[in-house]
Short mmCIF file of C-alpha atoms in Angstrom, two decimals:
data_model
loop_
_atom_site.label_atom_id
_atom_site.label_comp_id
_atom_site.label_asym_id
_atom_site.label_seq_id
_atom_site.Cartn_x
_atom_site.Cartn_y
_atom_site.Cartn_z
CA MET A 1 48.86 -21.93 -18.88
CA ALA A 2 47.64 -19.59 -16.22
CA LYS A 3 46.09 -17.35 -18.88
CA LEU A 4 44.36 -20.38 -20.39
CA GLU A 5 42.86 -21.30 -16.97
CA VAL A 6 41.63 -17.77 -16.51
CA ALA A 7 40.11 -17.74 -19.98
CA ASN A 8 38.37 -21.05 -19.34
CA ALA A 9 37.12 -19.96 -15.95
CA ALA A 10 35.80 -16.62 -17.10
CA PRO A 11 32.66 -17.85 -18.92
CA GLY A 12 31.73 -20.07 -15.96
CA ALA A 13 32.23 -17.21 -13.56
CA ALA A 14 30.07 -15.00 -15.76
CA VAL A 15 27.32 -17.61 -15.78
CA ALA A 16 27.61 -18.05 -12.01
CA GLU A 17 27.34 -14.30 -11.59
CA LYS A 18 24.36 -14.18 -13.96
CA TRP A 19 22.44 -16.75 -11.93
CA SER A 20 23.75 -15.88 -8.47
CA VAL A 21 21.21 -15.53 -5.67
CA ARG A 22 22.33 -11.97 -5.03
CA ARG A 23 21.78 -10.98 -8.66
CA LEU A 24 18.41 -12.73 -8.71
CA PHE A 25 17.22 -10.87 -5.62
CA SER A 26 18.63 -7.63 -6.99
CA GLU A 27 16.86 -7.90 -10.35
CA TRP A 28 13.52 -9.14 -8.98
CA ARG A 29 12.95 -7.10 -5.86
CA GLU A 30 9.62 -8.76 -5.02
CA LEU A 31 11.42 -12.09 -4.59
CA GLY A 32 12.71 -11.26 -1.11
CA ILE A 33 9.28 -10.34 0.23
CA ILE A 34 7.73 -13.42 -1.42
CA VAL A 35 10.29 -15.67 0.30
CA ALA A 36 9.60 -13.90 3.62
CA LEU A 37 5.84 -14.43 3.17
CA ILE A 38 6.25 -18.13 2.37
CA MET A 39 8.61 -18.65 5.33
CA THR A 40 6.19 -16.90 7.67
CA VAL A 41 3.29 -19.09 6.53
CA LEU A 42 5.43 -22.24 6.91
CA VAL A 43 6.55 -21.30 10.43
CA PHE A 44 3.00 -20.66 11.67
CA THR A 45 1.78 -23.83 9.92
CA ALA A 46 4.51 -25.86 11.64
CA VAL A 47 3.27 -24.57 14.98
CA ASP A 48 -0.39 -25.18 14.15
CA PRO A 49 -1.42 -26.97 10.91
CA GLU A 50 -4.84 -25.30 11.10
CA PHE A 51 -3.14 -22.05 10.12
CA LEU A 52 -3.00 -23.32 6.53
CA SER A 53 -6.75 -23.91 6.32
CA SER A 54 -8.51 -22.29 3.38
CA TYR A 55 -10.79 -20.36 5.75
CA ASN A 56 -7.81 -18.84 7.56
CA LEU A 57 -5.93 -18.00 4.36
CA VAL A 58 -8.97 -16.28 2.82
CA ASN A 59 -9.46 -14.36 6.05
CA ILE A 60 -5.82 -13.19 5.98
CA VAL A 61 -6.17 -11.91 2.41
CA LEU A 62 -9.46 -10.24 3.37
CA GLN A 63 -7.84 -8.51 6.35
CA ALA A 64 -4.98 -7.34 4.10
CA SER A 65 -7.24 -5.92 1.38
CA VAL A 66 -7.60 -2.32 2.67
CA THR A 67 -3.94 -2.15 3.77
CA ALA A 68 -2.97 -3.36 0.27
CA ILE A 69 -5.05 -0.61 -1.37
CA LEU A 70 -3.42 2.02 0.86
CA ALA A 71 0.05 0.55 0.22
CA MET A 72 -0.48 0.88 -3.53
CA ALA A 73 -1.81 4.40 -2.98
CA VAL A 74 1.26 5.51 -1.08
CA THR A 75 3.53 3.74 -3.61
CA PHE A 76 2.35 6.20 -6.29
CA VAL A 77 3.67 9.04 -4.10
CA ILE A 78 6.87 7.33 -2.92
CA ILE A 79 7.85 6.64 -6.53
CA THR A 80 7.91 10.42 -7.14
CA GLY A 81 10.24 10.86 -4.18
CA GLY A 82 7.45 12.06 -1.86
CA ILE A 83 5.56 10.66 1.09
CA ASP A 84 1.92 10.85 2.17
CA LEU A 85 1.43 10.75 5.93
CA SER A 86 -2.20 11.87 5.57
CA ILE A 87 -3.36 8.71 3.82
CA GLY A 88 -5.01 7.27 6.95
CA THR A 89 -6.92 10.41 7.88
CA ALA A 90 -7.91 10.98 4.24
CA LEU A 91 -9.53 7.56 4.52
CA ALA A 92 -11.31 8.64 7.72
CA LEU A 93 -12.60 11.88 6.14
CA SER A 94 -13.81 10.05 3.02
CA ALA A 95 -15.47 7.38 5.18
CA VAL A 96 -17.38 9.97 7.22
CA VAL A 97 -18.56 11.78 4.07
CA SER A 98 -19.64 8.44 2.61
CA GLY A 99 -21.53 7.54 5.79
CA LEU A 100 -23.26 10.91 6.01
CA LEU A 101 -24.36 10.81 2.37
CA MET A 102 -25.84 7.35 2.87
CA SER A 103 -27.50 8.20 6.16
CA GLN A 104 -29.24 11.12 4.43
CA GLY A 105 -30.62 8.86 1.75
CA TYR A 106 -28.55 9.85 -1.28
CA PRO A 107 -28.47 7.27 -4.09
CA LEU A 108 -25.46 4.98 -4.38
CA PRO A 109 -23.86 6.68 -7.44
CA VAL A 110 -23.91 10.01 -5.58
CA VAL A 111 -22.35 8.36 -2.53
CA VAL A 112 -19.56 6.80 -4.58
CA LEU A 113 -18.83 9.98 -6.52
CA GLY A 114 -19.01 12.13 -3.36
CA THR A 115 -16.59 9.83 -1.53
CA LEU A 116 -14.12 9.71 -4.42
CA ALA A 117 -14.36 13.49 -4.83
CA THR A 118 -13.56 13.95 -1.14
CA GLY A 119 -10.44 11.80 -1.48
CA ALA A 120 -9.39 13.53 -4.70
CA LEU A 121 -9.78 16.99 -3.12
CA ALA A 122 -7.70 15.89 -0.13
CA GLY A 123 -4.95 14.75 -2.50
CA LEU A 124 -5.24 17.91 -4.58
CA PHE A 125 -4.81 19.96 -1.39
CA ASN A 126 -1.58 18.12 -0.59
CA GLY A 127 -0.31 18.30 -4.16
CA MET A 128 -1.04 22.01 -4.54
CA ILE A 129 0.65 22.96 -1.26
CA ILE A 130 3.72 20.86 -2.07
CA THR A 131 4.17 22.10 -5.63
CA VAL A 132 3.31 25.77 -5.03
CA SER A 133 5.09 26.29 -1.72
CA GLY A 134 8.05 23.97 -2.20
CA ILE A 135 7.63 22.70 1.37
CA THR A 136 8.72 19.08 1.75
CA PRO A 137 5.97 16.44 1.38
CA PHE A 138 6.75 15.10 4.86
CA VAL A 139 5.89 18.43 6.53
CA VAL A 140 2.88 19.19 4.32
CA THR A 141 1.25 15.78 4.75
CA LEU A 142 2.05 15.78 8.47
CA GLY A 143 0.00 18.97 8.72
CA SER A 144 -2.77 17.74 6.44
CA MET A 145 -2.94 14.53 8.47
CA SER A 146 -4.09 16.64 11.40
CA ILE A 147 -6.39 18.77 9.21
CA PHE A 148 -8.22 15.79 7.68
CA SER A 149 -8.55 14.13 11.08
CA GLY A 150 -10.06 17.30 12.52
CA LEU A 151 -12.41 17.71 9.56
CA ALA A 152 -13.61 14.11 9.96
CA LEU A 153 -14.47 14.82 13.61
CA ILE A 154 -16.12 18.17 12.78
CA VAL A 155 -18.24 16.81 9.92
CA SER A 156 -19.39 13.80 11.95
CA GLY A 157 -19.87 15.77 15.16
CA GLY A 158 -17.32 13.46 16.77
CA GLN A 159 -19.74 10.56 16.51
CA THR A 160 -19.69 7.34 14.54
CA VAL A 161 -22.07 7.54 11.59
CA TYR A 162 -24.57 4.70 11.44
CA GLY A 163 -27.45 4.01 9.10
CA ILE A 164 -25.40 2.39 6.32
CA PRO A 165 -27.86 0.70 3.91
CA PRO A 166 -27.49 -3.09 3.65
CA GLU A 167 -27.23 -2.72 -0.14
CA PHE A 168 -24.00 -0.76 0.26
CA SER A 169 -22.49 -3.39 2.56
CA ASP A 170 -23.59 -6.15 0.21
CA LEU A 171 -22.01 -4.35 -2.74
CA LEU A 172 -18.61 -3.60 -1.18
CA ALA A 173 -18.30 -6.17 1.59
CA GLY A 174 -20.26 -9.10 0.22
CA LYS A 175 -19.00 -11.80 -2.10
CA ILE A 176 -18.54 -12.21 -5.83
CA GLY A 177 -18.98 -15.96 -6.19
CA PRO A 178 -16.88 -17.54 -3.44
CA ILE A 179 -14.49 -14.56 -3.19
CA PRO A 180 -15.08 -11.67 -0.74
CA THR A 181 -15.63 -8.42 -2.64
CA PRO A 182 -12.85 -6.47 -0.81
CA ILE A 183 -10.32 -8.99 -2.18
CA VAL A 184 -11.70 -8.54 -5.70
CA ILE A 185 -11.50 -4.75 -5.35
CA ALA A 186 -7.91 -4.91 -4.06
CA PHE A 187 -6.80 -7.07 -7.01
CA ALA A 188 -8.69 -4.83 -9.45
CA VAL A 189 -6.77 -1.86 -8.04
CA LEU A 190 -3.56 -3.88 -8.40
CA ALA A 191 -4.31 -4.60 -12.07
CA VAL A 192 -5.14 -0.98 -12.91
CA ALA A 193 -2.21 0.45 -10.91
CA SER A 194 0.23 -1.98 -12.54
CA ILE A 195 -1.01 -1.05 -16.01
CA VAL A 196 -0.71 2.65 -15.21
CA MET A 197 2.86 2.28 -13.97
CA ARG A 198 4.08 -0.07 -16.70
CA MET A 199 2.17 0.93 -19.81
CA THR A 200 1.26 4.61 -19.65
CA LYS A 201 3.08 7.91 -20.00
CA LEU A 202 1.81 8.84 -16.54
CA GLY A 203 3.73 5.92 -15.02
CA GLU A 204 6.88 6.87 -16.94
CA TYR A 205 6.62 10.47 -15.78
CA LEU A 206 6.08 9.54 -12.11
CA ILE A 207 9.17 7.31 -12.17
CA ALA A 208 11.14 10.04 -13.95
CA LEU A 209 10.16 12.58 -11.26
CA GLY A 210 11.50 10.32 -8.53
CA GLY A 211 14.61 9.28 -10.45
CA ALA A 212 15.85 12.74 -11.46
CA ARG A 213 13.44 15.63 -10.98
CA GLU A 214 15.58 18.28 -12.64
CA VAL A 215 16.27 16.08 -15.65
CA ALA A 216 12.53 15.41 -15.92
CA ARG A 217 11.84 19.15 -15.88
CA LEU A 218 14.44 19.78 -18.58
CA ALA A 219 12.86 16.99 -20.64
CA GLY A 220 9.61 18.95 -20.68
CA ILE A 221 7.67 17.00 -18.05
CA LYS A 222 5.31 19.23 -16.05
CA VAL A 223 6.84 18.42 -12.67
CA GLY A 224 4.30 20.26 -10.52
CA PHE A 225 1.30 18.90 -12.40
CA TYR A 226 2.37 15.26 -12.25
CA THR A 227 3.47 15.57 -8.62
CA ALA A 228 -0.03 16.80 -7.76
CA ILE A 229 -1.56 13.97 -9.81
CA ALA A 230 0.35 11.42 -7.68
CA TYR A 231 -1.21 12.82 -4.49
CA VAL A 232 -4.68 12.95 -6.06
CA ILE A 233 -4.38 9.27 -7.05
CA SER A 234 -3.11 8.38 -3.58
CA SER A 235 -5.98 10.01 -1.69
CA SER A 236 -8.55 8.80 -4.23
CA LEU A 237 -7.44 5.23 -3.52
CA ALA A 238 -7.74 6.03 0.18
CA ALA A 239 -11.37 6.89 -0.57
CA VAL A 240 -11.80 3.48 -2.21
CA GLY A 241 -10.37 1.92 0.95
CA ALA A 242 -12.80 4.05 2.97
CA MET A 243 -15.84 2.70 1.11
CA VAL A 244 -14.64 -0.89 1.57
CA THR A 245 -14.08 -0.28 5.29
CA VAL A 246 -17.48 1.35 5.78
CA GLY A 247 -19.13 -1.49 3.89
CA ARG A 248 -17.43 -4.08 6.11
CA LEU A 249 -18.13 -2.30 9.41
CA GLY A 250 -21.60 -1.00 8.57
CA ALA A 251 -20.59 2.32 10.12
CA ALA A 252 -18.23 5.27 9.52
CA ASP A 253 -15.96 6.06 12.46
CA PRO A 254 -14.02 9.38 12.26
CA ALA A 255 -11.06 7.60 13.88
CA LEU A 256 -10.76 5.06 11.06
CA GLY A 257 -7.41 4.68 9.34
CA ALA A 258 -5.22 5.92 12.18
CA ASP A 259 -3.67 2.47 12.56
CA LEU A 260 -3.20 1.91 8.83
CA LEU A 261 -0.53 4.54 8.04
CA LEU A 262 2.51 2.62 9.27
CA PRO A 263 1.47 -0.77 7.80
CA ALA A 264 0.70 0.88 4.44
CA ILE A 265 4.06 2.65 4.17
CA ALA A 266 5.91 -0.39 5.53
CA ALA A 267 4.18 -2.67 3.01
CA ALA A 268 5.09 -0.34 0.15
CA VAL A 269 8.75 -0.12 1.16
CA MET A 270 9.04 -3.84 1.94
CA GLY A 271 7.60 -4.45 -1.51
CA GLY A 272 10.40 -2.55 -3.21
CA ALA A 273 9.45 1.14 -3.11
CA ASP A 274 12.54 3.31 -2.68
CA LEU A 275 11.97 6.19 -0.25
CA ASN A 276 14.36 8.24 -2.41
CA GLY A 277 11.98 7.84 -5.34
CA GLY A 278 12.25 6.41 -8.84
CA GLU A 279 11.41 2.85 -7.92
CA GLY A 280 8.42 0.90 -6.63
CA SER A 281 6.25 -2.13 -7.25
CA MET A 282 2.48 -2.39 -6.93
CA LEU A 283 2.70 -6.19 -6.68
CA GLY A 284 5.40 -5.86 -4.02
CA ALA A 285 3.19 -3.48 -2.02
CA VAL A 286 0.34 -6.01 -2.04
CA ILE A 287 2.66 -8.83 -0.94
CA GLY A 288 4.01 -6.58 1.80
CA ALA A 289 0.45 -6.02 3.06
CA LEU A 290 -0.14 -9.78 2.96
CA LEU A 291 3.02 -10.37 5.01
CA ILE A 292 1.88 -7.94 7.72
CA ALA A 293 -1.62 -9.47 7.80
CA THR A 294 -0.09 -12.97 8.01
CA LEU A 295 2.03 -11.94 10.97
CA GLN A 296 -0.97 -10.45 12.76
CA ALA A 297 -3.09 -13.53 12.06
CA GLY A 298 -0.31 -15.92 13.11
CA LEU A 299 0.35 -14.16 16.38
CA THR A 300 -3.38 -14.05 17.11
CA PHE A 301 -3.51 -17.77 16.28
CA LEU A 302 -0.86 -18.33 18.95
CA ASN A 303 -2.85 -16.23 21.45
CA VAL A 304 -0.09 -13.62 21.67
CA GLN A 305 -1.43 -10.52 23.40
CA ALA A 306 -2.02 -7.44 21.25
CA PHE A 307 0.77 -5.29 22.72
CA TYR A 308 3.32 -8.09 22.17
CA GLN A 309 2.03 -8.36 18.61
CA GLN A 310 2.81 -4.68 18.01
CA VAL A 311 6.38 -5.19 19.21
CA ALA A 312 6.87 -8.34 17.12
CA ILE A 313 5.40 -6.81 13.96
CA GLY A 314 7.47 -3.65 14.42
CA VAL A 315 10.67 -5.73 14.72
CA VAL A 316 9.82 -7.78 11.63
CA ILE A 317 9.04 -4.63 9.63
CA ILE A 318 12.41 -3.11 10.58
CA LEU A 319 14.23 -6.35 9.68
CA ALA A 320 12.40 -6.51 6.34
CA LEU A 321 13.25 -2.89 5.58
CA LEU A 322 16.89 -3.55 6.55
CA SER A 323 16.94 -6.53 4.20
CA ASN A 324 15.46 -4.37 1.45
CA ARG A 325 18.16 -1.79 2.10
CA LEU A 326 20.95 -4.37 1.95
CA GLN A 327 19.63 -5.64 -1.38
CA LYS A 328 20.37 -2.24 -2.87
CA VAL A 329 23.95 -2.03 -1.55
#
Protein backbone atom coordinates (compact mmCIF):
# COMPACT_ATOMS: atom_id res chain seq x y z
CA MET A 1 0.00 0.00 0.00
CA ALA A 2 2.81 2.29 0.96
CA LYS A 3 4.58 1.53 -2.32
CA LEU A 4 1.37 2.31 -4.21
CA GLU A 5 1.12 5.72 -2.46
CA VAL A 6 4.70 6.49 -3.32
CA ALA A 7 4.15 5.49 -6.93
CA ASN A 8 1.05 7.67 -7.15
CA ALA A 9 2.76 10.60 -5.50
CA ALA A 10 5.88 10.46 -7.62
CA PRO A 11 4.43 11.90 -10.87
CA GLY A 12 2.80 14.76 -8.94
CA ALA A 13 6.03 15.49 -7.14
CA ALA A 14 7.86 15.49 -10.45
CA VAL A 15 5.36 17.94 -11.91
CA ALA A 16 5.60 20.13 -8.80
CA GLU A 17 9.37 20.10 -9.11
CA LYS A 18 9.14 20.89 -12.83
CA TRP A 19 7.02 23.98 -12.20
CA SER A 20 8.47 25.01 -8.84
CA VAL A 21 9.38 28.67 -8.37
CA ARG A 22 12.96 27.73 -7.60
CA ARG A 23 13.30 25.76 -10.83
CA LEU A 24 11.66 28.56 -12.81
CA PHE A 25 14.07 31.15 -11.44
CA SER A 26 16.98 28.77 -11.98
CA GLU A 27 16.16 28.08 -15.63
CA TRP A 28 15.27 31.67 -16.57
CA ARG A 29 17.85 33.79 -14.80
CA GLU A 30 16.45 37.09 -16.09
CA LEU A 31 13.21 36.42 -14.21
CA GLY A 32 14.61 37.49 -10.84
CA ILE A 33 15.85 40.84 -12.12
CA ILE A 34 12.56 41.42 -13.99
CA VAL A 35 10.59 40.82 -10.78
CA ALA A 36 12.94 43.19 -8.91
CA LEU A 37 12.44 45.87 -11.59
CA ILE A 38 8.64 45.56 -11.49
CA MET A 39 8.60 45.65 -7.67
CA THR A 40 10.81 48.75 -7.65
CA VAL A 41 8.52 50.56 -10.10
CA LEU A 42 5.43 49.58 -8.06
CA VAL A 43 6.96 50.78 -4.78
CA PHE A 44 7.90 54.20 -6.18
CA THR A 45 4.50 54.47 -7.91
CA ALA A 46 2.74 53.72 -4.61
CA VAL A 47 4.64 56.58 -3.02
CA ASP A 48 3.98 58.96 -5.91
CA PRO A 49 1.68 57.97 -8.81
CA GLU A 50 3.44 60.50 -11.06
CA PHE A 51 6.42 58.14 -11.11
CA LEU A 52 4.52 55.96 -13.59
CA SER A 53 4.00 58.80 -16.07
CA SER A 54 5.12 58.10 -19.63
CA TYR A 55 7.49 61.08 -19.52
CA ASN A 56 9.24 59.71 -16.43
CA LEU A 57 9.45 56.15 -17.77
CA VAL A 58 10.94 57.30 -21.07
CA ASN A 59 13.42 59.44 -19.16
CA ILE A 60 14.46 56.44 -17.04
CA VAL A 61 15.09 54.30 -20.14
CA LEU A 62 17.00 57.21 -21.70
CA GLN A 63 19.18 57.60 -18.62
CA ALA A 64 19.86 53.84 -18.64
CA SER A 65 20.83 53.68 -22.32
CA VAL A 66 24.60 54.29 -22.02
CA THR A 67 24.87 52.14 -18.86
CA ALA A 68 23.04 49.36 -20.75
CA ILE A 69 25.50 49.58 -23.66
CA LEU A 70 28.44 49.35 -21.25
CA ALA A 71 26.79 46.49 -19.34
CA MET A 72 26.46 44.50 -22.57
CA ALA A 73 30.06 45.41 -23.43
CA VAL A 74 31.41 44.08 -20.16
CA THR A 75 29.16 40.99 -20.42
CA PHE A 76 31.13 39.89 -23.51
CA VAL A 77 34.28 39.86 -21.35
CA ILE A 78 32.73 38.37 -18.20
CA ILE A 79 31.38 35.45 -20.24
CA THR A 80 34.98 34.52 -21.12
CA GLY A 81 35.89 34.52 -17.43
CA GLY A 82 37.55 37.95 -17.60
CA ILE A 83 36.75 41.43 -16.39
CA ASP A 84 37.23 44.88 -17.91
CA LEU A 85 37.81 47.62 -15.35
CA SER A 86 38.94 50.04 -18.08
CA ILE A 87 35.55 50.26 -19.77
CA GLY A 88 34.74 53.69 -18.26
CA THR A 89 38.04 55.31 -19.15
CA ALA A 90 37.98 53.72 -22.62
CA LEU A 91 34.71 55.61 -23.03
CA ALA A 92 36.39 58.82 -21.87
CA LEU A 93 39.32 58.40 -24.28
CA SER A 94 37.00 57.63 -27.20
CA ALA A 95 34.81 60.61 -26.30
CA VAL A 96 37.76 63.01 -26.28
CA VAL A 97 39.01 61.71 -29.64
CA SER A 98 35.50 62.08 -31.04
CA GLY A 99 35.22 65.64 -29.72
CA LEU A 100 38.63 66.66 -31.06
CA LEU A 101 37.90 65.24 -34.52
CA MET A 102 34.63 67.15 -34.67
CA SER A 103 36.10 70.38 -33.32
CA GLN A 104 38.70 70.24 -36.10
CA GLY A 105 36.04 69.93 -38.75
CA TYR A 106 36.42 66.32 -39.85
CA PRO A 107 33.37 64.85 -41.63
CA LEU A 108 31.00 62.65 -39.65
CA PRO A 109 32.08 59.29 -41.16
CA VAL A 110 35.69 60.04 -40.18
CA VAL A 111 34.57 60.96 -36.67
CA VAL A 112 32.59 57.75 -36.26
CA LEU A 113 35.36 55.55 -37.65
CA GLY A 114 38.04 57.37 -35.62
CA THR A 115 36.05 56.96 -32.41
CA LEU A 116 35.34 53.27 -33.02
CA ALA A 117 39.00 52.69 -33.94
CA THR A 118 40.09 54.32 -30.68
CA GLY A 119 37.83 51.99 -28.69
CA ALA A 120 38.93 48.94 -30.68
CA LEU A 121 42.62 49.77 -30.14
CA ALA A 122 42.02 50.18 -26.41
CA GLY A 123 40.40 46.74 -26.32
CA LEU A 124 43.15 45.24 -28.47
CA PHE A 125 45.73 46.62 -26.02
CA ASN A 126 43.97 44.88 -23.13
CA GLY A 127 43.48 41.65 -25.05
CA MET A 128 47.08 41.48 -26.26
CA ILE A 129 48.56 42.10 -22.80
CA ILE A 130 46.27 39.51 -21.20
CA THR A 131 46.84 36.78 -23.78
CA VAL A 132 50.58 37.32 -24.31
CA SER A 133 51.63 37.95 -20.72
CA GLY A 134 49.19 35.68 -18.91
CA ILE A 135 48.58 38.40 -16.32
CA THR A 136 45.07 38.29 -14.90
CA PRO A 137 42.47 40.53 -16.61
CA PHE A 138 41.76 42.28 -13.30
CA VAL A 139 45.35 43.53 -12.98
CA VAL A 140 45.79 44.38 -16.68
CA THR A 141 42.55 46.35 -16.98
CA LEU A 142 43.20 48.06 -13.63
CA GLY A 143 46.43 49.36 -15.14
CA SER A 144 44.89 50.24 -18.49
CA MET A 145 42.10 52.06 -16.67
CA SER A 146 44.72 54.50 -15.43
CA ILE A 147 46.49 54.62 -18.82
CA PHE A 148 43.34 55.47 -20.79
CA SER A 149 42.31 58.07 -18.21
CA GLY A 150 45.73 59.71 -18.47
CA LEU A 151 45.66 59.61 -22.27
CA ALA A 152 42.23 61.27 -22.29
CA LEU A 153 43.60 64.11 -20.15
CA ILE A 154 46.79 64.42 -22.25
CA VAL A 155 45.00 64.44 -25.61
CA SER A 156 42.43 66.99 -24.42
CA GLY A 157 44.95 69.11 -22.54
CA GLY A 158 42.91 68.46 -19.39
CA GLN A 159 40.06 70.55 -20.79
CA THR A 160 36.55 69.71 -21.87
CA VAL A 161 36.28 69.67 -25.65
CA TYR A 162 33.52 71.89 -27.01
CA GLY A 163 32.51 72.73 -30.55
CA ILE A 164 30.35 69.64 -31.16
CA PRO A 165 28.33 70.25 -34.35
CA PRO A 166 24.54 70.31 -33.86
CA GLU A 167 24.23 67.70 -36.62
CA PHE A 168 26.14 65.20 -34.50
CA SER A 169 23.93 65.82 -31.46
CA ASP A 170 20.82 65.57 -33.62
CA LEU A 171 22.03 62.27 -35.07
CA LEU A 172 22.95 60.53 -31.81
CA ALA A 173 20.91 62.36 -29.19
CA GLY A 174 17.83 63.40 -31.13
CA LYS A 175 14.73 61.35 -31.76
CA ILE A 176 13.65 58.72 -34.26
CA GLY A 177 9.91 59.34 -34.36
CA PRO A 178 8.78 59.65 -30.73
CA ILE A 179 11.70 57.57 -29.38
CA PRO A 180 15.00 59.17 -28.25
CA THR A 181 17.87 57.97 -30.43
CA PRO A 182 20.05 56.71 -27.51
CA ILE A 183 17.25 54.24 -26.63
CA VAL A 184 17.10 53.04 -30.24
CA ILE A 185 20.88 52.61 -30.30
CA ALA A 186 20.87 50.67 -27.01
CA PHE A 187 18.19 48.27 -28.28
CA ALA A 188 20.00 47.90 -31.62
CA VAL A 189 23.13 46.90 -29.68
CA LEU A 190 20.99 44.47 -27.67
CA ALA A 191 19.65 42.86 -30.84
CA VAL A 192 23.08 42.48 -32.45
CA ALA A 193 24.77 41.29 -29.24
CA SER A 194 22.02 38.72 -28.62
CA ILE A 195 22.34 37.38 -32.17
CA VAL A 196 26.13 37.16 -31.81
CA MET A 197 25.89 35.23 -28.55
CA ARG A 198 23.05 32.90 -29.56
CA MET A 199 23.53 32.30 -33.27
CA THR A 200 27.20 32.60 -34.17
CA LYS A 201 30.34 30.55 -33.68
CA LEU A 202 31.91 33.56 -31.96
CA GLY A 203 29.26 33.42 -29.24
CA GLU A 204 29.77 29.67 -28.79
CA TYR A 205 33.52 30.11 -28.52
CA LEU A 206 33.27 32.94 -25.96
CA ILE A 207 31.00 30.83 -23.76
CA ALA A 208 33.31 27.83 -24.20
CA LEU A 209 36.31 29.93 -23.08
CA GLY A 210 34.54 30.90 -19.87
CA GLY A 211 33.10 27.45 -19.22
CA ALA A 212 36.29 25.40 -19.62
CA ARG A 213 39.27 27.17 -21.15
CA GLU A 214 41.53 24.13 -21.36
CA VAL A 215 38.81 22.02 -22.95
CA ALA A 216 38.20 24.82 -25.46
CA ARG A 217 41.90 24.87 -26.31
CA LEU A 218 41.98 21.10 -26.79
CA ALA A 219 38.90 21.40 -29.02
CA GLY A 220 40.91 23.62 -31.37
CA ILE A 221 39.52 27.01 -30.37
CA LYS A 222 42.13 29.78 -30.62
CA VAL A 223 41.90 30.82 -26.98
CA GLY A 224 44.15 33.87 -27.19
CA PHE A 225 42.55 35.19 -30.37
CA TYR A 226 38.98 34.95 -29.12
CA THR A 227 39.90 36.33 -25.70
CA ALA A 228 41.36 39.39 -27.43
CA ILE A 229 38.24 39.67 -29.62
CA ALA A 230 36.06 39.86 -26.48
CA TYR A 231 38.05 42.88 -25.21
CA VAL A 232 37.99 44.55 -28.64
CA ILE A 233 34.19 44.19 -28.76
CA SER A 234 33.90 45.50 -25.20
CA SER A 235 35.91 48.67 -25.79
CA SER A 236 34.34 49.23 -29.21
CA LEU A 237 30.93 49.28 -27.53
CA ALA A 238 32.38 51.72 -25.01
CA ALA A 239 33.19 53.94 -28.00
CA VAL A 240 29.55 53.70 -29.10
CA GLY A 241 28.54 54.78 -25.60
CA ALA A 242 31.07 57.63 -25.87
CA MET A 243 29.48 58.99 -29.06
CA VAL A 244 26.00 58.83 -27.51
CA THR A 245 27.25 60.64 -24.40
CA VAL A 246 29.04 63.35 -26.39
CA GLY A 247 25.94 63.81 -28.54
CA ARG A 248 23.75 64.24 -25.45
CA LEU A 249 26.11 66.59 -23.60
CA GLY A 250 27.32 68.56 -26.62
CA ALA A 251 30.84 68.31 -25.19
CA ALA A 252 33.58 65.73 -24.50
CA ASP A 253 34.82 65.71 -20.91
CA PRO A 254 38.00 63.65 -20.23
CA ALA A 255 36.46 62.62 -16.89
CA LEU A 256 33.45 60.97 -18.54
CA GLY A 257 32.69 57.37 -17.66
CA ALA A 258 34.35 57.29 -14.26
CA ASP A 259 30.99 56.79 -12.56
CA LEU A 260 29.75 54.18 -15.03
CA LEU A 261 32.13 51.28 -14.25
CA LEU A 262 30.38 49.96 -11.14
CA PRO A 263 26.82 50.30 -12.51
CA ALA A 264 27.85 48.58 -15.76
CA ILE A 265 29.46 45.58 -14.04
CA ALA A 266 26.66 45.42 -11.45
CA ALA A 267 24.01 45.48 -14.19
CA ALA A 268 25.78 42.68 -16.08
CA VAL A 269 26.07 40.47 -12.99
CA MET A 270 22.55 41.23 -11.77
CA GLY A 271 21.37 40.27 -15.23
CA GLY A 272 22.87 36.80 -14.97
CA ALA A 273 26.53 37.09 -15.95
CA ASP A 274 28.67 34.69 -13.92
CA LEU A 275 31.95 36.26 -12.78
CA ASN A 276 33.52 32.80 -13.14
CA GLY A 277 32.66 32.86 -16.84
CA GLY A 278 30.62 30.66 -19.15
CA GLU A 279 27.30 32.36 -18.56
CA GLY A 280 25.70 35.72 -19.26
CA SER A 281 22.66 37.41 -20.74
CA MET A 282 22.56 40.54 -22.87
CA LEU A 283 18.87 41.04 -22.08
CA GLY A 284 19.60 40.58 -18.38
CA ALA A 285 22.35 43.21 -18.55
CA VAL A 286 19.93 45.73 -20.08
CA ILE A 287 17.30 45.00 -17.42
CA GLY A 288 19.96 45.38 -14.75
CA ALA A 289 20.83 48.83 -16.13
CA LEU A 290 17.13 49.72 -16.12
CA LEU A 291 16.84 48.65 -12.48
CA ILE A 292 19.73 50.90 -11.44
CA ALA A 293 18.33 53.84 -13.42
CA THR A 294 14.89 53.27 -11.87
CA LEU A 295 16.38 53.35 -8.39
CA GLN A 296 18.24 56.57 -9.13
CA ALA A 297 15.14 58.17 -10.63
CA GLY A 298 12.91 57.01 -7.78
CA LEU A 299 15.20 58.31 -5.08
CA THR A 300 15.54 61.63 -6.92
CA PHE A 301 11.74 61.70 -7.18
CA LEU A 302 11.60 61.41 -3.39
CA ASN A 303 14.16 64.22 -3.01
CA VAL A 304 16.69 61.88 -1.40
CA GLN A 305 20.08 63.58 -1.31
CA ALA A 306 22.75 62.28 -3.70
CA PHE A 307 25.05 60.76 -1.07
CA TYR A 308 22.14 58.83 0.49
CA GLN A 309 21.26 57.64 -3.02
CA GLN A 310 24.75 56.17 -3.42
CA VAL A 311 24.37 54.23 -0.17
CA ALA A 312 20.89 52.97 -1.06
CA ILE A 313 21.87 51.93 -4.58
CA GLY A 314 25.00 50.20 -3.30
CA VAL A 315 22.93 48.20 -0.78
CA VAL A 316 20.39 47.20 -3.42
CA ILE A 317 23.15 46.14 -5.82
CA ILE A 318 24.72 43.93 -3.13
CA LEU A 319 21.32 42.40 -2.27
CA ALA A 320 20.62 41.75 -5.95
CA LEU A 321 24.02 40.13 -6.43
CA LEU A 322 23.45 38.03 -3.29
CA SER A 323 20.10 36.91 -4.68
CA ASN A 324 21.77 36.05 -7.98
CA ARG A 325 24.35 34.04 -6.08
CA LEU A 326 21.72 32.14 -4.09
CA GLN A 327 19.91 31.25 -7.32
CA LYS A 328 22.97 29.29 -8.39
CA VAL A 329 23.32 27.33 -5.13
